[in-house]
Coordinates of C-alpha atoms in Angstrom, one line a residue:
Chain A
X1 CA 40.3 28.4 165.2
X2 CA 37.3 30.5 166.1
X3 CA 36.8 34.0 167.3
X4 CA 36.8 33.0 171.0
X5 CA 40.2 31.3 170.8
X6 CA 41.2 34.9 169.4
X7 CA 39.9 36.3 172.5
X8 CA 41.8 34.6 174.6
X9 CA 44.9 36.5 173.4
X10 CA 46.3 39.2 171.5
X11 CA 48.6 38.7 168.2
X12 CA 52.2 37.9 168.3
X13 CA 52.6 41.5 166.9
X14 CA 51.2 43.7 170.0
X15 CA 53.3 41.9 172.3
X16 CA 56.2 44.8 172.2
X17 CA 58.8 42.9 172.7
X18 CA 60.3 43.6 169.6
X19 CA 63.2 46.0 168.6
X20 CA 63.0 49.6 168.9
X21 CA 59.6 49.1 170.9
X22 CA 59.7 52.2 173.0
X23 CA 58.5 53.8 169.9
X24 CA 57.9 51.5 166.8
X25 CA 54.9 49.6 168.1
X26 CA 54.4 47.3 165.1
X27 CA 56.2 46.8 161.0
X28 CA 53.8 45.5 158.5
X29 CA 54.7 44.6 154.8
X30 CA 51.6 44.2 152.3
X31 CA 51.4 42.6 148.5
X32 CA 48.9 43.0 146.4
X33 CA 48.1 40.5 143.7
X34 CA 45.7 39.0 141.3
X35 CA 45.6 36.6 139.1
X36 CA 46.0 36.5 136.1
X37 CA 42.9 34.8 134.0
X38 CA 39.9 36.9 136.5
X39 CA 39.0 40.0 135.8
X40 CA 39.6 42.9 138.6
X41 CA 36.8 42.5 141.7
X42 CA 35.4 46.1 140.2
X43 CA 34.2 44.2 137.4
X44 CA 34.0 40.8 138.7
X45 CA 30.1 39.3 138.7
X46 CA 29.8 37.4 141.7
X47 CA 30.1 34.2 139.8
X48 CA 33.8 35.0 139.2
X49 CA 33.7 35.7 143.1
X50 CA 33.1 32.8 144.1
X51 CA 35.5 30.9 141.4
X52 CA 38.2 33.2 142.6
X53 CA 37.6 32.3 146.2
X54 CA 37.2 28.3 145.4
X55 CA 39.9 28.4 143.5
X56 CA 42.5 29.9 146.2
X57 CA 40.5 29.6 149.7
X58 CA 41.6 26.1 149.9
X59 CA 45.2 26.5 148.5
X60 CA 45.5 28.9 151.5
X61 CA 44.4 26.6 154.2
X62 CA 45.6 23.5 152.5
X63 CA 49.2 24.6 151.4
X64 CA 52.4 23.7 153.6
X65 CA 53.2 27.3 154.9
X66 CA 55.7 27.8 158.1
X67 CA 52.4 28.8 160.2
X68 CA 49.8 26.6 158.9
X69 CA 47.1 29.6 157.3
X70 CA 43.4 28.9 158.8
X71 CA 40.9 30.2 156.1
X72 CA 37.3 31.8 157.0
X73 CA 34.9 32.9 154.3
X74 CA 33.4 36.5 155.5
X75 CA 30.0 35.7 154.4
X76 CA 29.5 32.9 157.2
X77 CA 30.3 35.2 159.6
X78 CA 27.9 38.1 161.2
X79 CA 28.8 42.1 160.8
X80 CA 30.4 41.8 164.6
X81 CA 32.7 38.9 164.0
X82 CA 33.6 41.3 161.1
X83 CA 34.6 44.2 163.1
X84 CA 36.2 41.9 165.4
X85 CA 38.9 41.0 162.3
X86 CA 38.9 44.4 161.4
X87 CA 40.1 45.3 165.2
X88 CA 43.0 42.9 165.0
X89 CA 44.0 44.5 161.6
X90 CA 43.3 40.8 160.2
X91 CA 40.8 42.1 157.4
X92 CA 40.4 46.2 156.7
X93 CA 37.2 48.2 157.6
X94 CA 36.4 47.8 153.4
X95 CA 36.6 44.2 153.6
X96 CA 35.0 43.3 156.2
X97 CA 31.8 45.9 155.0
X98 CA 31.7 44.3 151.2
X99 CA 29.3 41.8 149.7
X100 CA 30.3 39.2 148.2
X101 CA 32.2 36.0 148.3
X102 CA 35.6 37.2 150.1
X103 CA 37.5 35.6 153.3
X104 CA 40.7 35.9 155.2
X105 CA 43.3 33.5 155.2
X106 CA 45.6 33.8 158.5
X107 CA 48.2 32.2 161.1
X108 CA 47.0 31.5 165.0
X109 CA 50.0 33.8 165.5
X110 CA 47.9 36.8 163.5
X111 CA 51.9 37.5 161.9
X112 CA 51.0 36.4 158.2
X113 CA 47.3 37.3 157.0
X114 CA 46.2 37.3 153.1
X115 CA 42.4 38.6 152.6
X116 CA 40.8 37.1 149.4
X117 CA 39.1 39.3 146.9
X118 CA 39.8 42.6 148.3
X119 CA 39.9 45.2 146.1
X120 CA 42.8 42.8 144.6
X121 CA 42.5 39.3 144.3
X122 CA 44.6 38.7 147.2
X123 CA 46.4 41.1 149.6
X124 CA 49.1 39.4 151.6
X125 CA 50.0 40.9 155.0
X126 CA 52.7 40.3 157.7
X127 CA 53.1 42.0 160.8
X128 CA 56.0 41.7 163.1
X129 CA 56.5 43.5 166.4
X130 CA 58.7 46.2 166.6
X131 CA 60.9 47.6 163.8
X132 CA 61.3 44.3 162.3
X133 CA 61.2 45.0 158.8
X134 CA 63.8 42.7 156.4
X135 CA 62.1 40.2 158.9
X136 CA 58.7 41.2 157.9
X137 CA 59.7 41.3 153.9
X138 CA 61.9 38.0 153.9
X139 CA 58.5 36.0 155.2
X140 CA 56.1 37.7 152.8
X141 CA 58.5 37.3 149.9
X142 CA 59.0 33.7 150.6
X143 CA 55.3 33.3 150.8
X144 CA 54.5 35.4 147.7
X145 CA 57.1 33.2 146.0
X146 CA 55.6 29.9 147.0
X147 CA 52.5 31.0 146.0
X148 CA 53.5 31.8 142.9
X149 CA 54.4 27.6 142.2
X150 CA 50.4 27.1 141.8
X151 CA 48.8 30.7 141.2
X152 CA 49.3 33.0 138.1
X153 CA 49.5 36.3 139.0
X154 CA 48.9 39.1 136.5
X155 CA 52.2 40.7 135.7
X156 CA 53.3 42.9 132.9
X157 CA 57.5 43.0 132.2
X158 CA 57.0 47.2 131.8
X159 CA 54.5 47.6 135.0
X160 CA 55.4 44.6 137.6
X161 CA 52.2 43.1 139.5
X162 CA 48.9 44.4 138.1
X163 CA 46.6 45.8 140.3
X164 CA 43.3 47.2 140.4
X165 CA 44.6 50.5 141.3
X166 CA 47.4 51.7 139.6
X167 CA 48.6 53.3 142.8
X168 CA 50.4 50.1 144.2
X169 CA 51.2 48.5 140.4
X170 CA 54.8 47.0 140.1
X171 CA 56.2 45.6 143.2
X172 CA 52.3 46.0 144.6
X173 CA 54.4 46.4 148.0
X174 CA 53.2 48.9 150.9
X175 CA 55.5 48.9 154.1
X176 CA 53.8 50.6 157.0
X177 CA 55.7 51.3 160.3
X178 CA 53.6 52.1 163.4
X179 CA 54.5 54.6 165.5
X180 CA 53.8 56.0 168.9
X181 CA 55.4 60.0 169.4
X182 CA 53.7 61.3 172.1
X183 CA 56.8 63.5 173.3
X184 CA 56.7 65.3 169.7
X185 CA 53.2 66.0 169.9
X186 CA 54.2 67.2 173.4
X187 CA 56.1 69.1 172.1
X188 CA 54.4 70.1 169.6
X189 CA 56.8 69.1 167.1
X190 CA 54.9 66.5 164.9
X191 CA 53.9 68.8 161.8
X192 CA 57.6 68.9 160.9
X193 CA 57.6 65.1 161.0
X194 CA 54.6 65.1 159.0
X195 CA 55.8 67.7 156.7
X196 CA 59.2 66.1 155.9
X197 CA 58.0 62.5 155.6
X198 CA 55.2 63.9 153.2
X199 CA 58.3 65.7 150.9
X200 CA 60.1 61.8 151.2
X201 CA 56.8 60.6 149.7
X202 CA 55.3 59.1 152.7
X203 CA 52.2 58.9 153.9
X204 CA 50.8 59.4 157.2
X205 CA 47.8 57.9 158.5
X206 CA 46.2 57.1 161.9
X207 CA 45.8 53.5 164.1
X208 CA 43.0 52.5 162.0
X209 CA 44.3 53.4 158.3
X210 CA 43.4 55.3 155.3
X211 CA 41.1 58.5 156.4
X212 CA 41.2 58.1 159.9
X213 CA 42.5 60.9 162.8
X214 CA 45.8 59.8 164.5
X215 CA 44.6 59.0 168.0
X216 CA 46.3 58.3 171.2
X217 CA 49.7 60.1 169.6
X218 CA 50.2 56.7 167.1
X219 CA 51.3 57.6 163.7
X220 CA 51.1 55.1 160.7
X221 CA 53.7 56.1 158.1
X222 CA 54.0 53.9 154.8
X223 CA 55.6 54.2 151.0
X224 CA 53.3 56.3 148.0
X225 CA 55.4 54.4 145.4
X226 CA 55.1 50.5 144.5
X227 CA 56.7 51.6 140.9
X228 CA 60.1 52.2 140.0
X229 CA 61.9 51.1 142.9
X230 CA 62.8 47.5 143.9
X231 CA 61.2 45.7 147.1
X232 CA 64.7 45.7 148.7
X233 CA 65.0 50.0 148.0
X234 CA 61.5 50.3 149.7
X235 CA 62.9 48.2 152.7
X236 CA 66.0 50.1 153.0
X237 CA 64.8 53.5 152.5
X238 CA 62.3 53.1 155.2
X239 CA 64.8 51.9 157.2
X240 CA 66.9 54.6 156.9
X241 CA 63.3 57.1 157.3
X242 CA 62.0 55.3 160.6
X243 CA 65.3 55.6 162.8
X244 CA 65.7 59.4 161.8
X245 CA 61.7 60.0 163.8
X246 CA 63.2 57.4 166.4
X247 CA 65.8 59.5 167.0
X248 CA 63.9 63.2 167.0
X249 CA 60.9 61.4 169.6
X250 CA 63.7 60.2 172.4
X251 CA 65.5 63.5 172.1
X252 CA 62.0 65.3 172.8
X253 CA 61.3 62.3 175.2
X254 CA 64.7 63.6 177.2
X255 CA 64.5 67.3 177.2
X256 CA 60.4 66.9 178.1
X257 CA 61.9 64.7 181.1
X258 CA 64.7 67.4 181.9
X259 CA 62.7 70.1 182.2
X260 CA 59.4 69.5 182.4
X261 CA 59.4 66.3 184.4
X262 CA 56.4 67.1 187.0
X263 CA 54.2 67.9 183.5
X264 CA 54.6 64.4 182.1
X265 CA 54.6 62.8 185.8
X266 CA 51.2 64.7 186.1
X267 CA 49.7 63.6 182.7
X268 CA 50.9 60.0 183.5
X269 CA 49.3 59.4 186.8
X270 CA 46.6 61.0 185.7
X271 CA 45.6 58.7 183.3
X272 CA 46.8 56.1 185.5
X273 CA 44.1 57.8 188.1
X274 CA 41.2 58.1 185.9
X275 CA 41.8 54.5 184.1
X276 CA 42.2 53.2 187.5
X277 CA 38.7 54.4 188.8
X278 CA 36.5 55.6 185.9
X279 CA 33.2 53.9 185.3
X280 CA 32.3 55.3 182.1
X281 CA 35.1 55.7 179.4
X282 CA 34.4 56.3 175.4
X283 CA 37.5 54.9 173.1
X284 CA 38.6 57.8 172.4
X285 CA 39.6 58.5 176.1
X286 CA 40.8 55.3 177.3
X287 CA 43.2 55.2 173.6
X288 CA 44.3 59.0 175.1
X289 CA 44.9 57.6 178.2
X290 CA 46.5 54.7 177.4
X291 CA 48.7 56.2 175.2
X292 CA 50.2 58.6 178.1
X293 CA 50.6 55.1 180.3
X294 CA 52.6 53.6 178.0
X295 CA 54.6 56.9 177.8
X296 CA 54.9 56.4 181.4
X297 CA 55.8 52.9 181.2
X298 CA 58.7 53.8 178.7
X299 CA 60.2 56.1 180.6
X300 CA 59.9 54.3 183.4
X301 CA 57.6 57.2 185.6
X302 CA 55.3 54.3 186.2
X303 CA 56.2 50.4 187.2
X304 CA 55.2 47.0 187.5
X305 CA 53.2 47.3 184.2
X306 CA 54.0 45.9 181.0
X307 CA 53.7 47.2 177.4
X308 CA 52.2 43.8 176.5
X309 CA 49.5 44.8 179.3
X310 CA 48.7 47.7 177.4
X311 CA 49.0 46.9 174.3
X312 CA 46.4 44.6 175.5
X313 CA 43.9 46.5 176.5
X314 CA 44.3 48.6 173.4
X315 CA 43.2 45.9 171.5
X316 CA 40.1 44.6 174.0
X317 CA 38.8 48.4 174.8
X318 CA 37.3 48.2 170.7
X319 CA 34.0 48.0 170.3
X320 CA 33.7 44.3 169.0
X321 CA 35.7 43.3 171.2
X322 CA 33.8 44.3 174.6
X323 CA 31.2 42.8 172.9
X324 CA 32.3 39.7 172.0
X325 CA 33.8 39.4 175.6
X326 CA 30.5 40.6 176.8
X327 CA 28.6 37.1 174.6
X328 CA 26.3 40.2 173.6
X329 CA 25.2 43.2 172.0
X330 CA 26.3 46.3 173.1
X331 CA 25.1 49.9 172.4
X332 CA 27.8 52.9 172.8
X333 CA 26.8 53.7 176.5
X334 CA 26.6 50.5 177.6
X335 CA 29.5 49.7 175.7
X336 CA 31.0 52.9 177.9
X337 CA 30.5 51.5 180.9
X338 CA 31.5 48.1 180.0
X339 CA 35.1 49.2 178.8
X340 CA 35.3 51.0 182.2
X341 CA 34.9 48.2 183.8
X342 CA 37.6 45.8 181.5
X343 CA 40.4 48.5 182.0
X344 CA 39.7 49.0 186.1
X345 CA 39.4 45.0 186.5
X346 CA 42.8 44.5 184.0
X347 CA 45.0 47.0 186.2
X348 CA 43.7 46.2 189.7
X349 CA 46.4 44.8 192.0
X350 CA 48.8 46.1 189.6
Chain B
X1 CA 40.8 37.1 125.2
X2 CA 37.3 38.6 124.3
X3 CA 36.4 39.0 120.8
X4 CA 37.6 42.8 119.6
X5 CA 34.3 42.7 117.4
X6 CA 31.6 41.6 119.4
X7 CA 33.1 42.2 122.7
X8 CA 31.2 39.1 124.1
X9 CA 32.8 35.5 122.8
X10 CA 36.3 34.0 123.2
X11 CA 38.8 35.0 120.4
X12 CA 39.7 32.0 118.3
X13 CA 41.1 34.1 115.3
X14 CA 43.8 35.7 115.9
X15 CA 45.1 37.9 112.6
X16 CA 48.2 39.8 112.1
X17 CA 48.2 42.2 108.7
X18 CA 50.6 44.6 107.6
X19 CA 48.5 48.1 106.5
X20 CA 51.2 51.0 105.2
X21 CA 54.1 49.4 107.0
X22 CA 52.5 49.3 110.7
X23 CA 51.8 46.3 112.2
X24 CA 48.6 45.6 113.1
X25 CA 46.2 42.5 115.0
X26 CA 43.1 41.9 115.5
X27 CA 41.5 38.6 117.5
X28 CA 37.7 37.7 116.9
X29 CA 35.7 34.8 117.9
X30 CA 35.1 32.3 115.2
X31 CA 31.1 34.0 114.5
X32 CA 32.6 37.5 114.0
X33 CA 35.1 36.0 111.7
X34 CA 32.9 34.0 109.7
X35 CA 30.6 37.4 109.4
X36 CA 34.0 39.5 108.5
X37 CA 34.9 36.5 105.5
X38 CA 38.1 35.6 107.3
X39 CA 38.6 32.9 105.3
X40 CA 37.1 33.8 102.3
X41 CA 38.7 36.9 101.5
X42 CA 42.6 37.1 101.5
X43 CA 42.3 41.1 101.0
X44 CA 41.6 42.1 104.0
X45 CA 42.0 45.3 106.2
X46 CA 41.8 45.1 110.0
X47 CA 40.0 47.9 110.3
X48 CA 36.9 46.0 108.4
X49 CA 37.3 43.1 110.3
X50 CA 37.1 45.2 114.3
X51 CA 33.8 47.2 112.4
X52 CA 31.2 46.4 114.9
X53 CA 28.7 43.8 113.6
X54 CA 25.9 46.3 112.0
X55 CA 23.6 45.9 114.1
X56 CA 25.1 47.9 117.2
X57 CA 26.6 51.8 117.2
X58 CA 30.3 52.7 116.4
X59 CA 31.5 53.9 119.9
X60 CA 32.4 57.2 120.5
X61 CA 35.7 58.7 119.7
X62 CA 37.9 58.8 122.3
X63 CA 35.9 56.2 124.4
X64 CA 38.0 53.3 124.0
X65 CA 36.9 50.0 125.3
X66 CA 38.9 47.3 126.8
X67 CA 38.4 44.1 124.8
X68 CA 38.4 41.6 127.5
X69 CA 36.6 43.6 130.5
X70 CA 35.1 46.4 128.4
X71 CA 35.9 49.3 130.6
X72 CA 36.3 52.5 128.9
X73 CA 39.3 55.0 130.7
X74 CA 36.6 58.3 131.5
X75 CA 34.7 55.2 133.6
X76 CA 37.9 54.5 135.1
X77 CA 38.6 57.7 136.1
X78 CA 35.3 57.7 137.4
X79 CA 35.4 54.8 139.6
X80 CA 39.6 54.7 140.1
X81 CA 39.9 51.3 139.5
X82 CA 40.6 49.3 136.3
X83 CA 38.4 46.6 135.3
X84 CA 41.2 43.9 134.4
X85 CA 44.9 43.3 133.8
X86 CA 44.6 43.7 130.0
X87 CA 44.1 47.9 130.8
X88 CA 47.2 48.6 131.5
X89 CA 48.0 48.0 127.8
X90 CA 44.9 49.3 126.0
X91 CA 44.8 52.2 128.3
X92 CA 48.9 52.4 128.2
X93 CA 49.3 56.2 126.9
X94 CA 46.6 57.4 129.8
X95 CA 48.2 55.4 132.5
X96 CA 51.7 56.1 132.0
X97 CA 51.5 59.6 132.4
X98 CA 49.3 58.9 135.7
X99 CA 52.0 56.7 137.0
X100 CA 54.9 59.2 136.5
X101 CA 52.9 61.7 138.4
X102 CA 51.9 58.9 141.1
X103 CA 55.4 56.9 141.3
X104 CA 57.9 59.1 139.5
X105 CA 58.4 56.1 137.5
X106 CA 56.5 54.1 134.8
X107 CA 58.7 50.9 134.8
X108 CA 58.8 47.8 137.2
X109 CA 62.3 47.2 138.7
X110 CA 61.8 44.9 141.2
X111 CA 60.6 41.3 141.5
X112 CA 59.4 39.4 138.5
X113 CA 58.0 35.9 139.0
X114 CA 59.9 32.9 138.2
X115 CA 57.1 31.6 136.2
X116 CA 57.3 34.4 134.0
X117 CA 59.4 33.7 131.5
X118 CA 57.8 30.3 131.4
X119 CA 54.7 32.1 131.1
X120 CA 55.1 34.4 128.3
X121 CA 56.6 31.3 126.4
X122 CA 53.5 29.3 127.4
X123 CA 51.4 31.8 125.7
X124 CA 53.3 32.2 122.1
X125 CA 53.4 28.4 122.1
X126 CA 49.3 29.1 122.6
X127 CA 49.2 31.4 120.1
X128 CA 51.7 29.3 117.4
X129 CA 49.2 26.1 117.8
X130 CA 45.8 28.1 117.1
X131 CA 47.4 28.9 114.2
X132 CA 48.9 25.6 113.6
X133 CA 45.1 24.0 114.2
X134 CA 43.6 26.4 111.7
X135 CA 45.4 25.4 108.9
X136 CA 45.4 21.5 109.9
X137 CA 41.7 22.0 109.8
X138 CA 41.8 23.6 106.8
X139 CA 43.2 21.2 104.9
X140 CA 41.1 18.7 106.2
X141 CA 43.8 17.1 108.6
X142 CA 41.6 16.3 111.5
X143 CA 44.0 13.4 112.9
X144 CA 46.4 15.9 113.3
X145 CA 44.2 18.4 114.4
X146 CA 42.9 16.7 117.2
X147 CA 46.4 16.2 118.3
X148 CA 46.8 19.8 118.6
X149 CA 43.5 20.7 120.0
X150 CA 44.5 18.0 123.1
X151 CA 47.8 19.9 123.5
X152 CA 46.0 23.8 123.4
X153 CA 43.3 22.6 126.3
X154 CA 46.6 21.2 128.4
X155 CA 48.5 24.7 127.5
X156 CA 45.3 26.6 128.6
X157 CA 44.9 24.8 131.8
X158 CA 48.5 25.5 132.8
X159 CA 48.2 29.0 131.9
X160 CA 44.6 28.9 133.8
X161 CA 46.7 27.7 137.3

C-alpha cells in the first residue's frame, strides 16, 4: 500500500452510510498500551526506540488479523506524507511531528489503525461509520486480546494498563463520537450541549482533536475517565450520552425547518452557489460550506448529492491532500486556488 | 529491575529483612552488594545496604527517584508524563490522589489480561530461583546451579515477550 492507493479513495469510516449518520458522522474507540519490559517513550533513548519498534512493527504486519495490518515506519517517509496520515486520522498531528523511530500500523480499509511509539508504546484505534460503537469496541477488544498472546503489556492489578499519562491508566480506553450539529449552533443552542456533557465528564473537542476550534459545526465528544469504570460501562454510558444530543439536534433541525425554512434554504444554496463557482477558497470556508451542504443534503433541501460525496471532499480539500493530488508543493494561495478548483470540478454535472 | 543503590546495573540481589516489625526489600546489583558485605555480614539493615556508594550525594528529601527509570515525581509534574511502569508504585501516594481528582476512582475494574495471572506467577517463580541459584552457588553446587541459571534466562525471555 502506498499513499497514492490512499488517494484513490476515502476510508471505510467517511463513507456515512452507517447508523444514525444524519448526525453521528464517525465512532472511534482507542487503547493505549505499552509493554511491559521498555521504559515510557519520555524516557526512552532512541536505542529503546528502535527495539520497541523491531520488536512489534513486524508482529503488526505479520500477524493474522481480520484485515491484514500494512506497517510504515514514519521516518522513511517526508513531513507531507506525514500530514497526509495525520489528515486521515491514521497517525495524530504529535506523531506524525516526533523524531524518532515510530510508524503506523493500519488496514486498507483505514477501520483498525495502531501507531507505534506514541506517547504510549502502542495506541490502537478503530473507526467505524456512524454510531457504531459495541461494533467498534468488540474489534479493538479482540485485537487487543490477540495481541496480548505475544506482547506483555504493563499492567498493575490496582491501576489496569499503565500508561505514560496517568490520565488514560486502567482500561487506557478513550471512545470518541463525531458529531455534526449545525441546527444547535443555529440555534444557538450548543453551549448547553457543551455545558452538560462537560458536568457528565466529557470532553469536547473539534475535527482535528485536542486544542483545536470546532469547525464546520462538528463536535468531537469522548470519556475524561479510563479508571474506575469497566470498558463495557464506558460503551454504555456513551451510548446512552450520544442519542440524548441526537435527539436535541433533529428537534432543532425540525422547528429551524418549520419556521425558518427560507433561512436554512438560503444558507444551503448559498454554499452550494459559492462552492459551485468560487476560484479561491481557504479550508476554513470550504469546511463552513460544506458543512451547511451536508445540512442540506440531510434534510433533503438539496438532491442528487451524496454524503459520501462530501464527506469526500472533506477529506481531499486538506492541505496534504491537494498536494499530494497536485504531485507537488503547494503554498497556502496556490493551495487556495487549487482546492477551488477540486470542489468546482467534484460537483459539476451534479 | 535497576539496582536501588547505584541506580545503573541490573539487580541480582534481591533481600528481604524485617527492621521493628515492617517489612522491608531492597534489590542491588551483585557490585553494590559486594560493596554493602551482602554476604559477609548477616547483621544487616536495609537502610545501609540502599546508602549511596560514597562517592555520589544523598538525594534530596522529598525527591524520590524511581529505581528502574530514575524519574523523580516534581520532574513528572514538570513534564506530565511518567518515565516507566514501575512509577505508579514508587510514586503510589502522589498518584492516587491525582487519580481520584482525574477519574474519581483510583482502582482498575475492567479488563485484566489473560496472561496476567500467568504473569505475576512467572515472576515469583523468577524471583524463588535467584534465590534458589544463590545458595546453590554458595555452597559450591555449580551442576545444579547451572541448571537453574538455564531455567531463569528461559523465565526472563518469556517474561521479556
Amino acid at each position: 500500500m502506498s499513499v497514492e492507493d490512499l488517494l484513490g479513495r476515502a476510508g471505510e469510516w467517511l463513507k456515512g452510510t452507517g447508523p444514525e449518520g444524519d448526525v453521528v458522522v464517525s465512532s472511534r474507540v482507542r487503547l493505549a498500551r505499552n509493554l511491559n519490559r521498555f521504559p515510557f517513550l519520555t524516557l526512552a533513548s532512541p536505542a529503546v526506540r528502535t527495539e520497541i519498534e523491531r520488536h512489534v512493527g513486524p508482529r503488526l504486519a505479520e500477524g493474522k488479523w481480520p484485515r491484514p495490518l500494512d506497517y510504515w515506519p514514519l521516518e522513511k517517509l517526508s513531513p507531507l506524507d506525514r500530514a497526509f496520515l495525520v489528515e486521515r486520522h491514521l497517525i495524530s498531528r504529535e506523531h506524525a511531528q516526533a523524531e524518532g523511530d515510530r510508524g503506523v500500523a493500519f488496514s486498507a480499509d483505514e477501520a483498525v489503525s495502531i501507531m507505534v511509539n506514541e506517547e504510549d508504546h502502542l495506541r490502537l484505534q478503530v473507526l467505524r461509520s456512524g454510531f457504531q460503537l459495541d461494533e467498534a469496541f468488540e474489534e479493538i477488544d479482540r485485537l487487543d486480546t490477540t495481541l496480548e498472546e505475544s506482547l506483555n503489556f504493563a499492567f498493575s492489578p490496582r491501576f489496569g494498563y499503565l500508561t505514560a499519562c496517568p490520565t488514560n491508566v486502567g482500561t487506557g480506553m478513550r471512545i470518541s463520537v463525531l458529531l455534526h450539529l449545525p441546527a444547535v449552533v443555529l440555534a444557538k443552542q450548543v453551549d448547553k450541549v457543551l455545558q452538560s456533557l462537560q458536568r457528565l465528564n466529557y470532553v469536547v473537542r473539534g475535527l482535528y482533536g485536542e486544542g483545536t476550534s470546532p469547525l464546520g459545526d462538528f463536535y468531537q465528544v469522548s470519556n475524561q475517565v479510563t479508571l474506575g469504570k469497566s470498558e463495557r460501562d464506558l460503551v454504555g454510558e456513551m451510548k446512552r450520552v450520544v442519542p440524548e444530543i441526537l435527539k436535541f439536534e433533529r428537534q432543532w433541525r425540525r422547528k429551524l425547518l418549520e419556521v425558518e425554512r427560507r433561512r436554512l434554504e438560503d444558507r444551503v444554496w448559498r454554499a452550494w452557489g459559492i462552492l459551485r463557482n468560487a476560484r479561491r477558497m481557504t479550508s476554513e470556508e470550504a469546511i463552513e460550506l460544506l458543512s451547511a451542504l451536508r445540512l442540506g443534503v440531510d434534510l433533503e433541501l438539496i438532491r442528487g448529492i451524496s454524503v459520501r460525496t462530501i464527506h469526500e471532499m472533506f477529506l481531499f480539500i486538506q492541505p496534504a491532500h491537494l498536494q499530494k493530488l497536485e504531485r507537488r508543493v503547494l503554498e497556502a494561495e496556490e493551495r487556495d486556488a487549487v482546492r477551488a478548483d477540486f470542489v468546482r470540478r467534484r460537483l459539476e454535472g451534479l | 529491575m535497576n539496582c536501588q543503590r547505584c541506580h545503573k546495573n541490573h539487580a541480582t540481589y534481591h533481600l528481604t529483612a524485617i527492621e521493628k516489625g515492617v517489612k522491608r526489600e531492597a534489590h542491588l546489583c551483585e557490585e553494590c552488594a559486594r560493596q554493602a558485605g551482602v554476604g559477609l555480614q548477616f547483621n544487616f539493615s536495609v537502610g545501609d545496604l540502599l546508602a549511596p556508594p560514597p562517592e555520589e550525594k544523598a538525594p534530596k528529601a522529598g525527591s524520590v527517584r524511581c529505581p528502574q527509570c530514575g524519574l523523580t515525581y516534581s520532574e513528572f509534574k514538570s513534564k506530565g508524563r511518567l518515565g516507566c511502569a514501575h512509577d505508579y508504585e514508587v510514586f503510589r501516594g502522589e498518584l492516587l490522589r491525582l487519580l481520584e481528582r482525574v477519574h474519581g476512582a483510583t482502582a482498575h475494574v475492567g479488563k485484566t489480561p489473560r496472561t496476567a495471572d500467568a504473569h505475576v506467577r512467572l515472576e515469583n517463580e523468577l524471583l524463588r530461583l535467584k534465590r534458589d541459584l544463590e545458595s546453590m552457588v554458595k555452597s559450591e553446587n555449580f551442576e545444579k546451579a547451572a541448571e537453574i541459571r538455564d531455567r531463569i534466562r528461559s523465565l526472563e525471555a518469556e517474561l521479556n515477550r
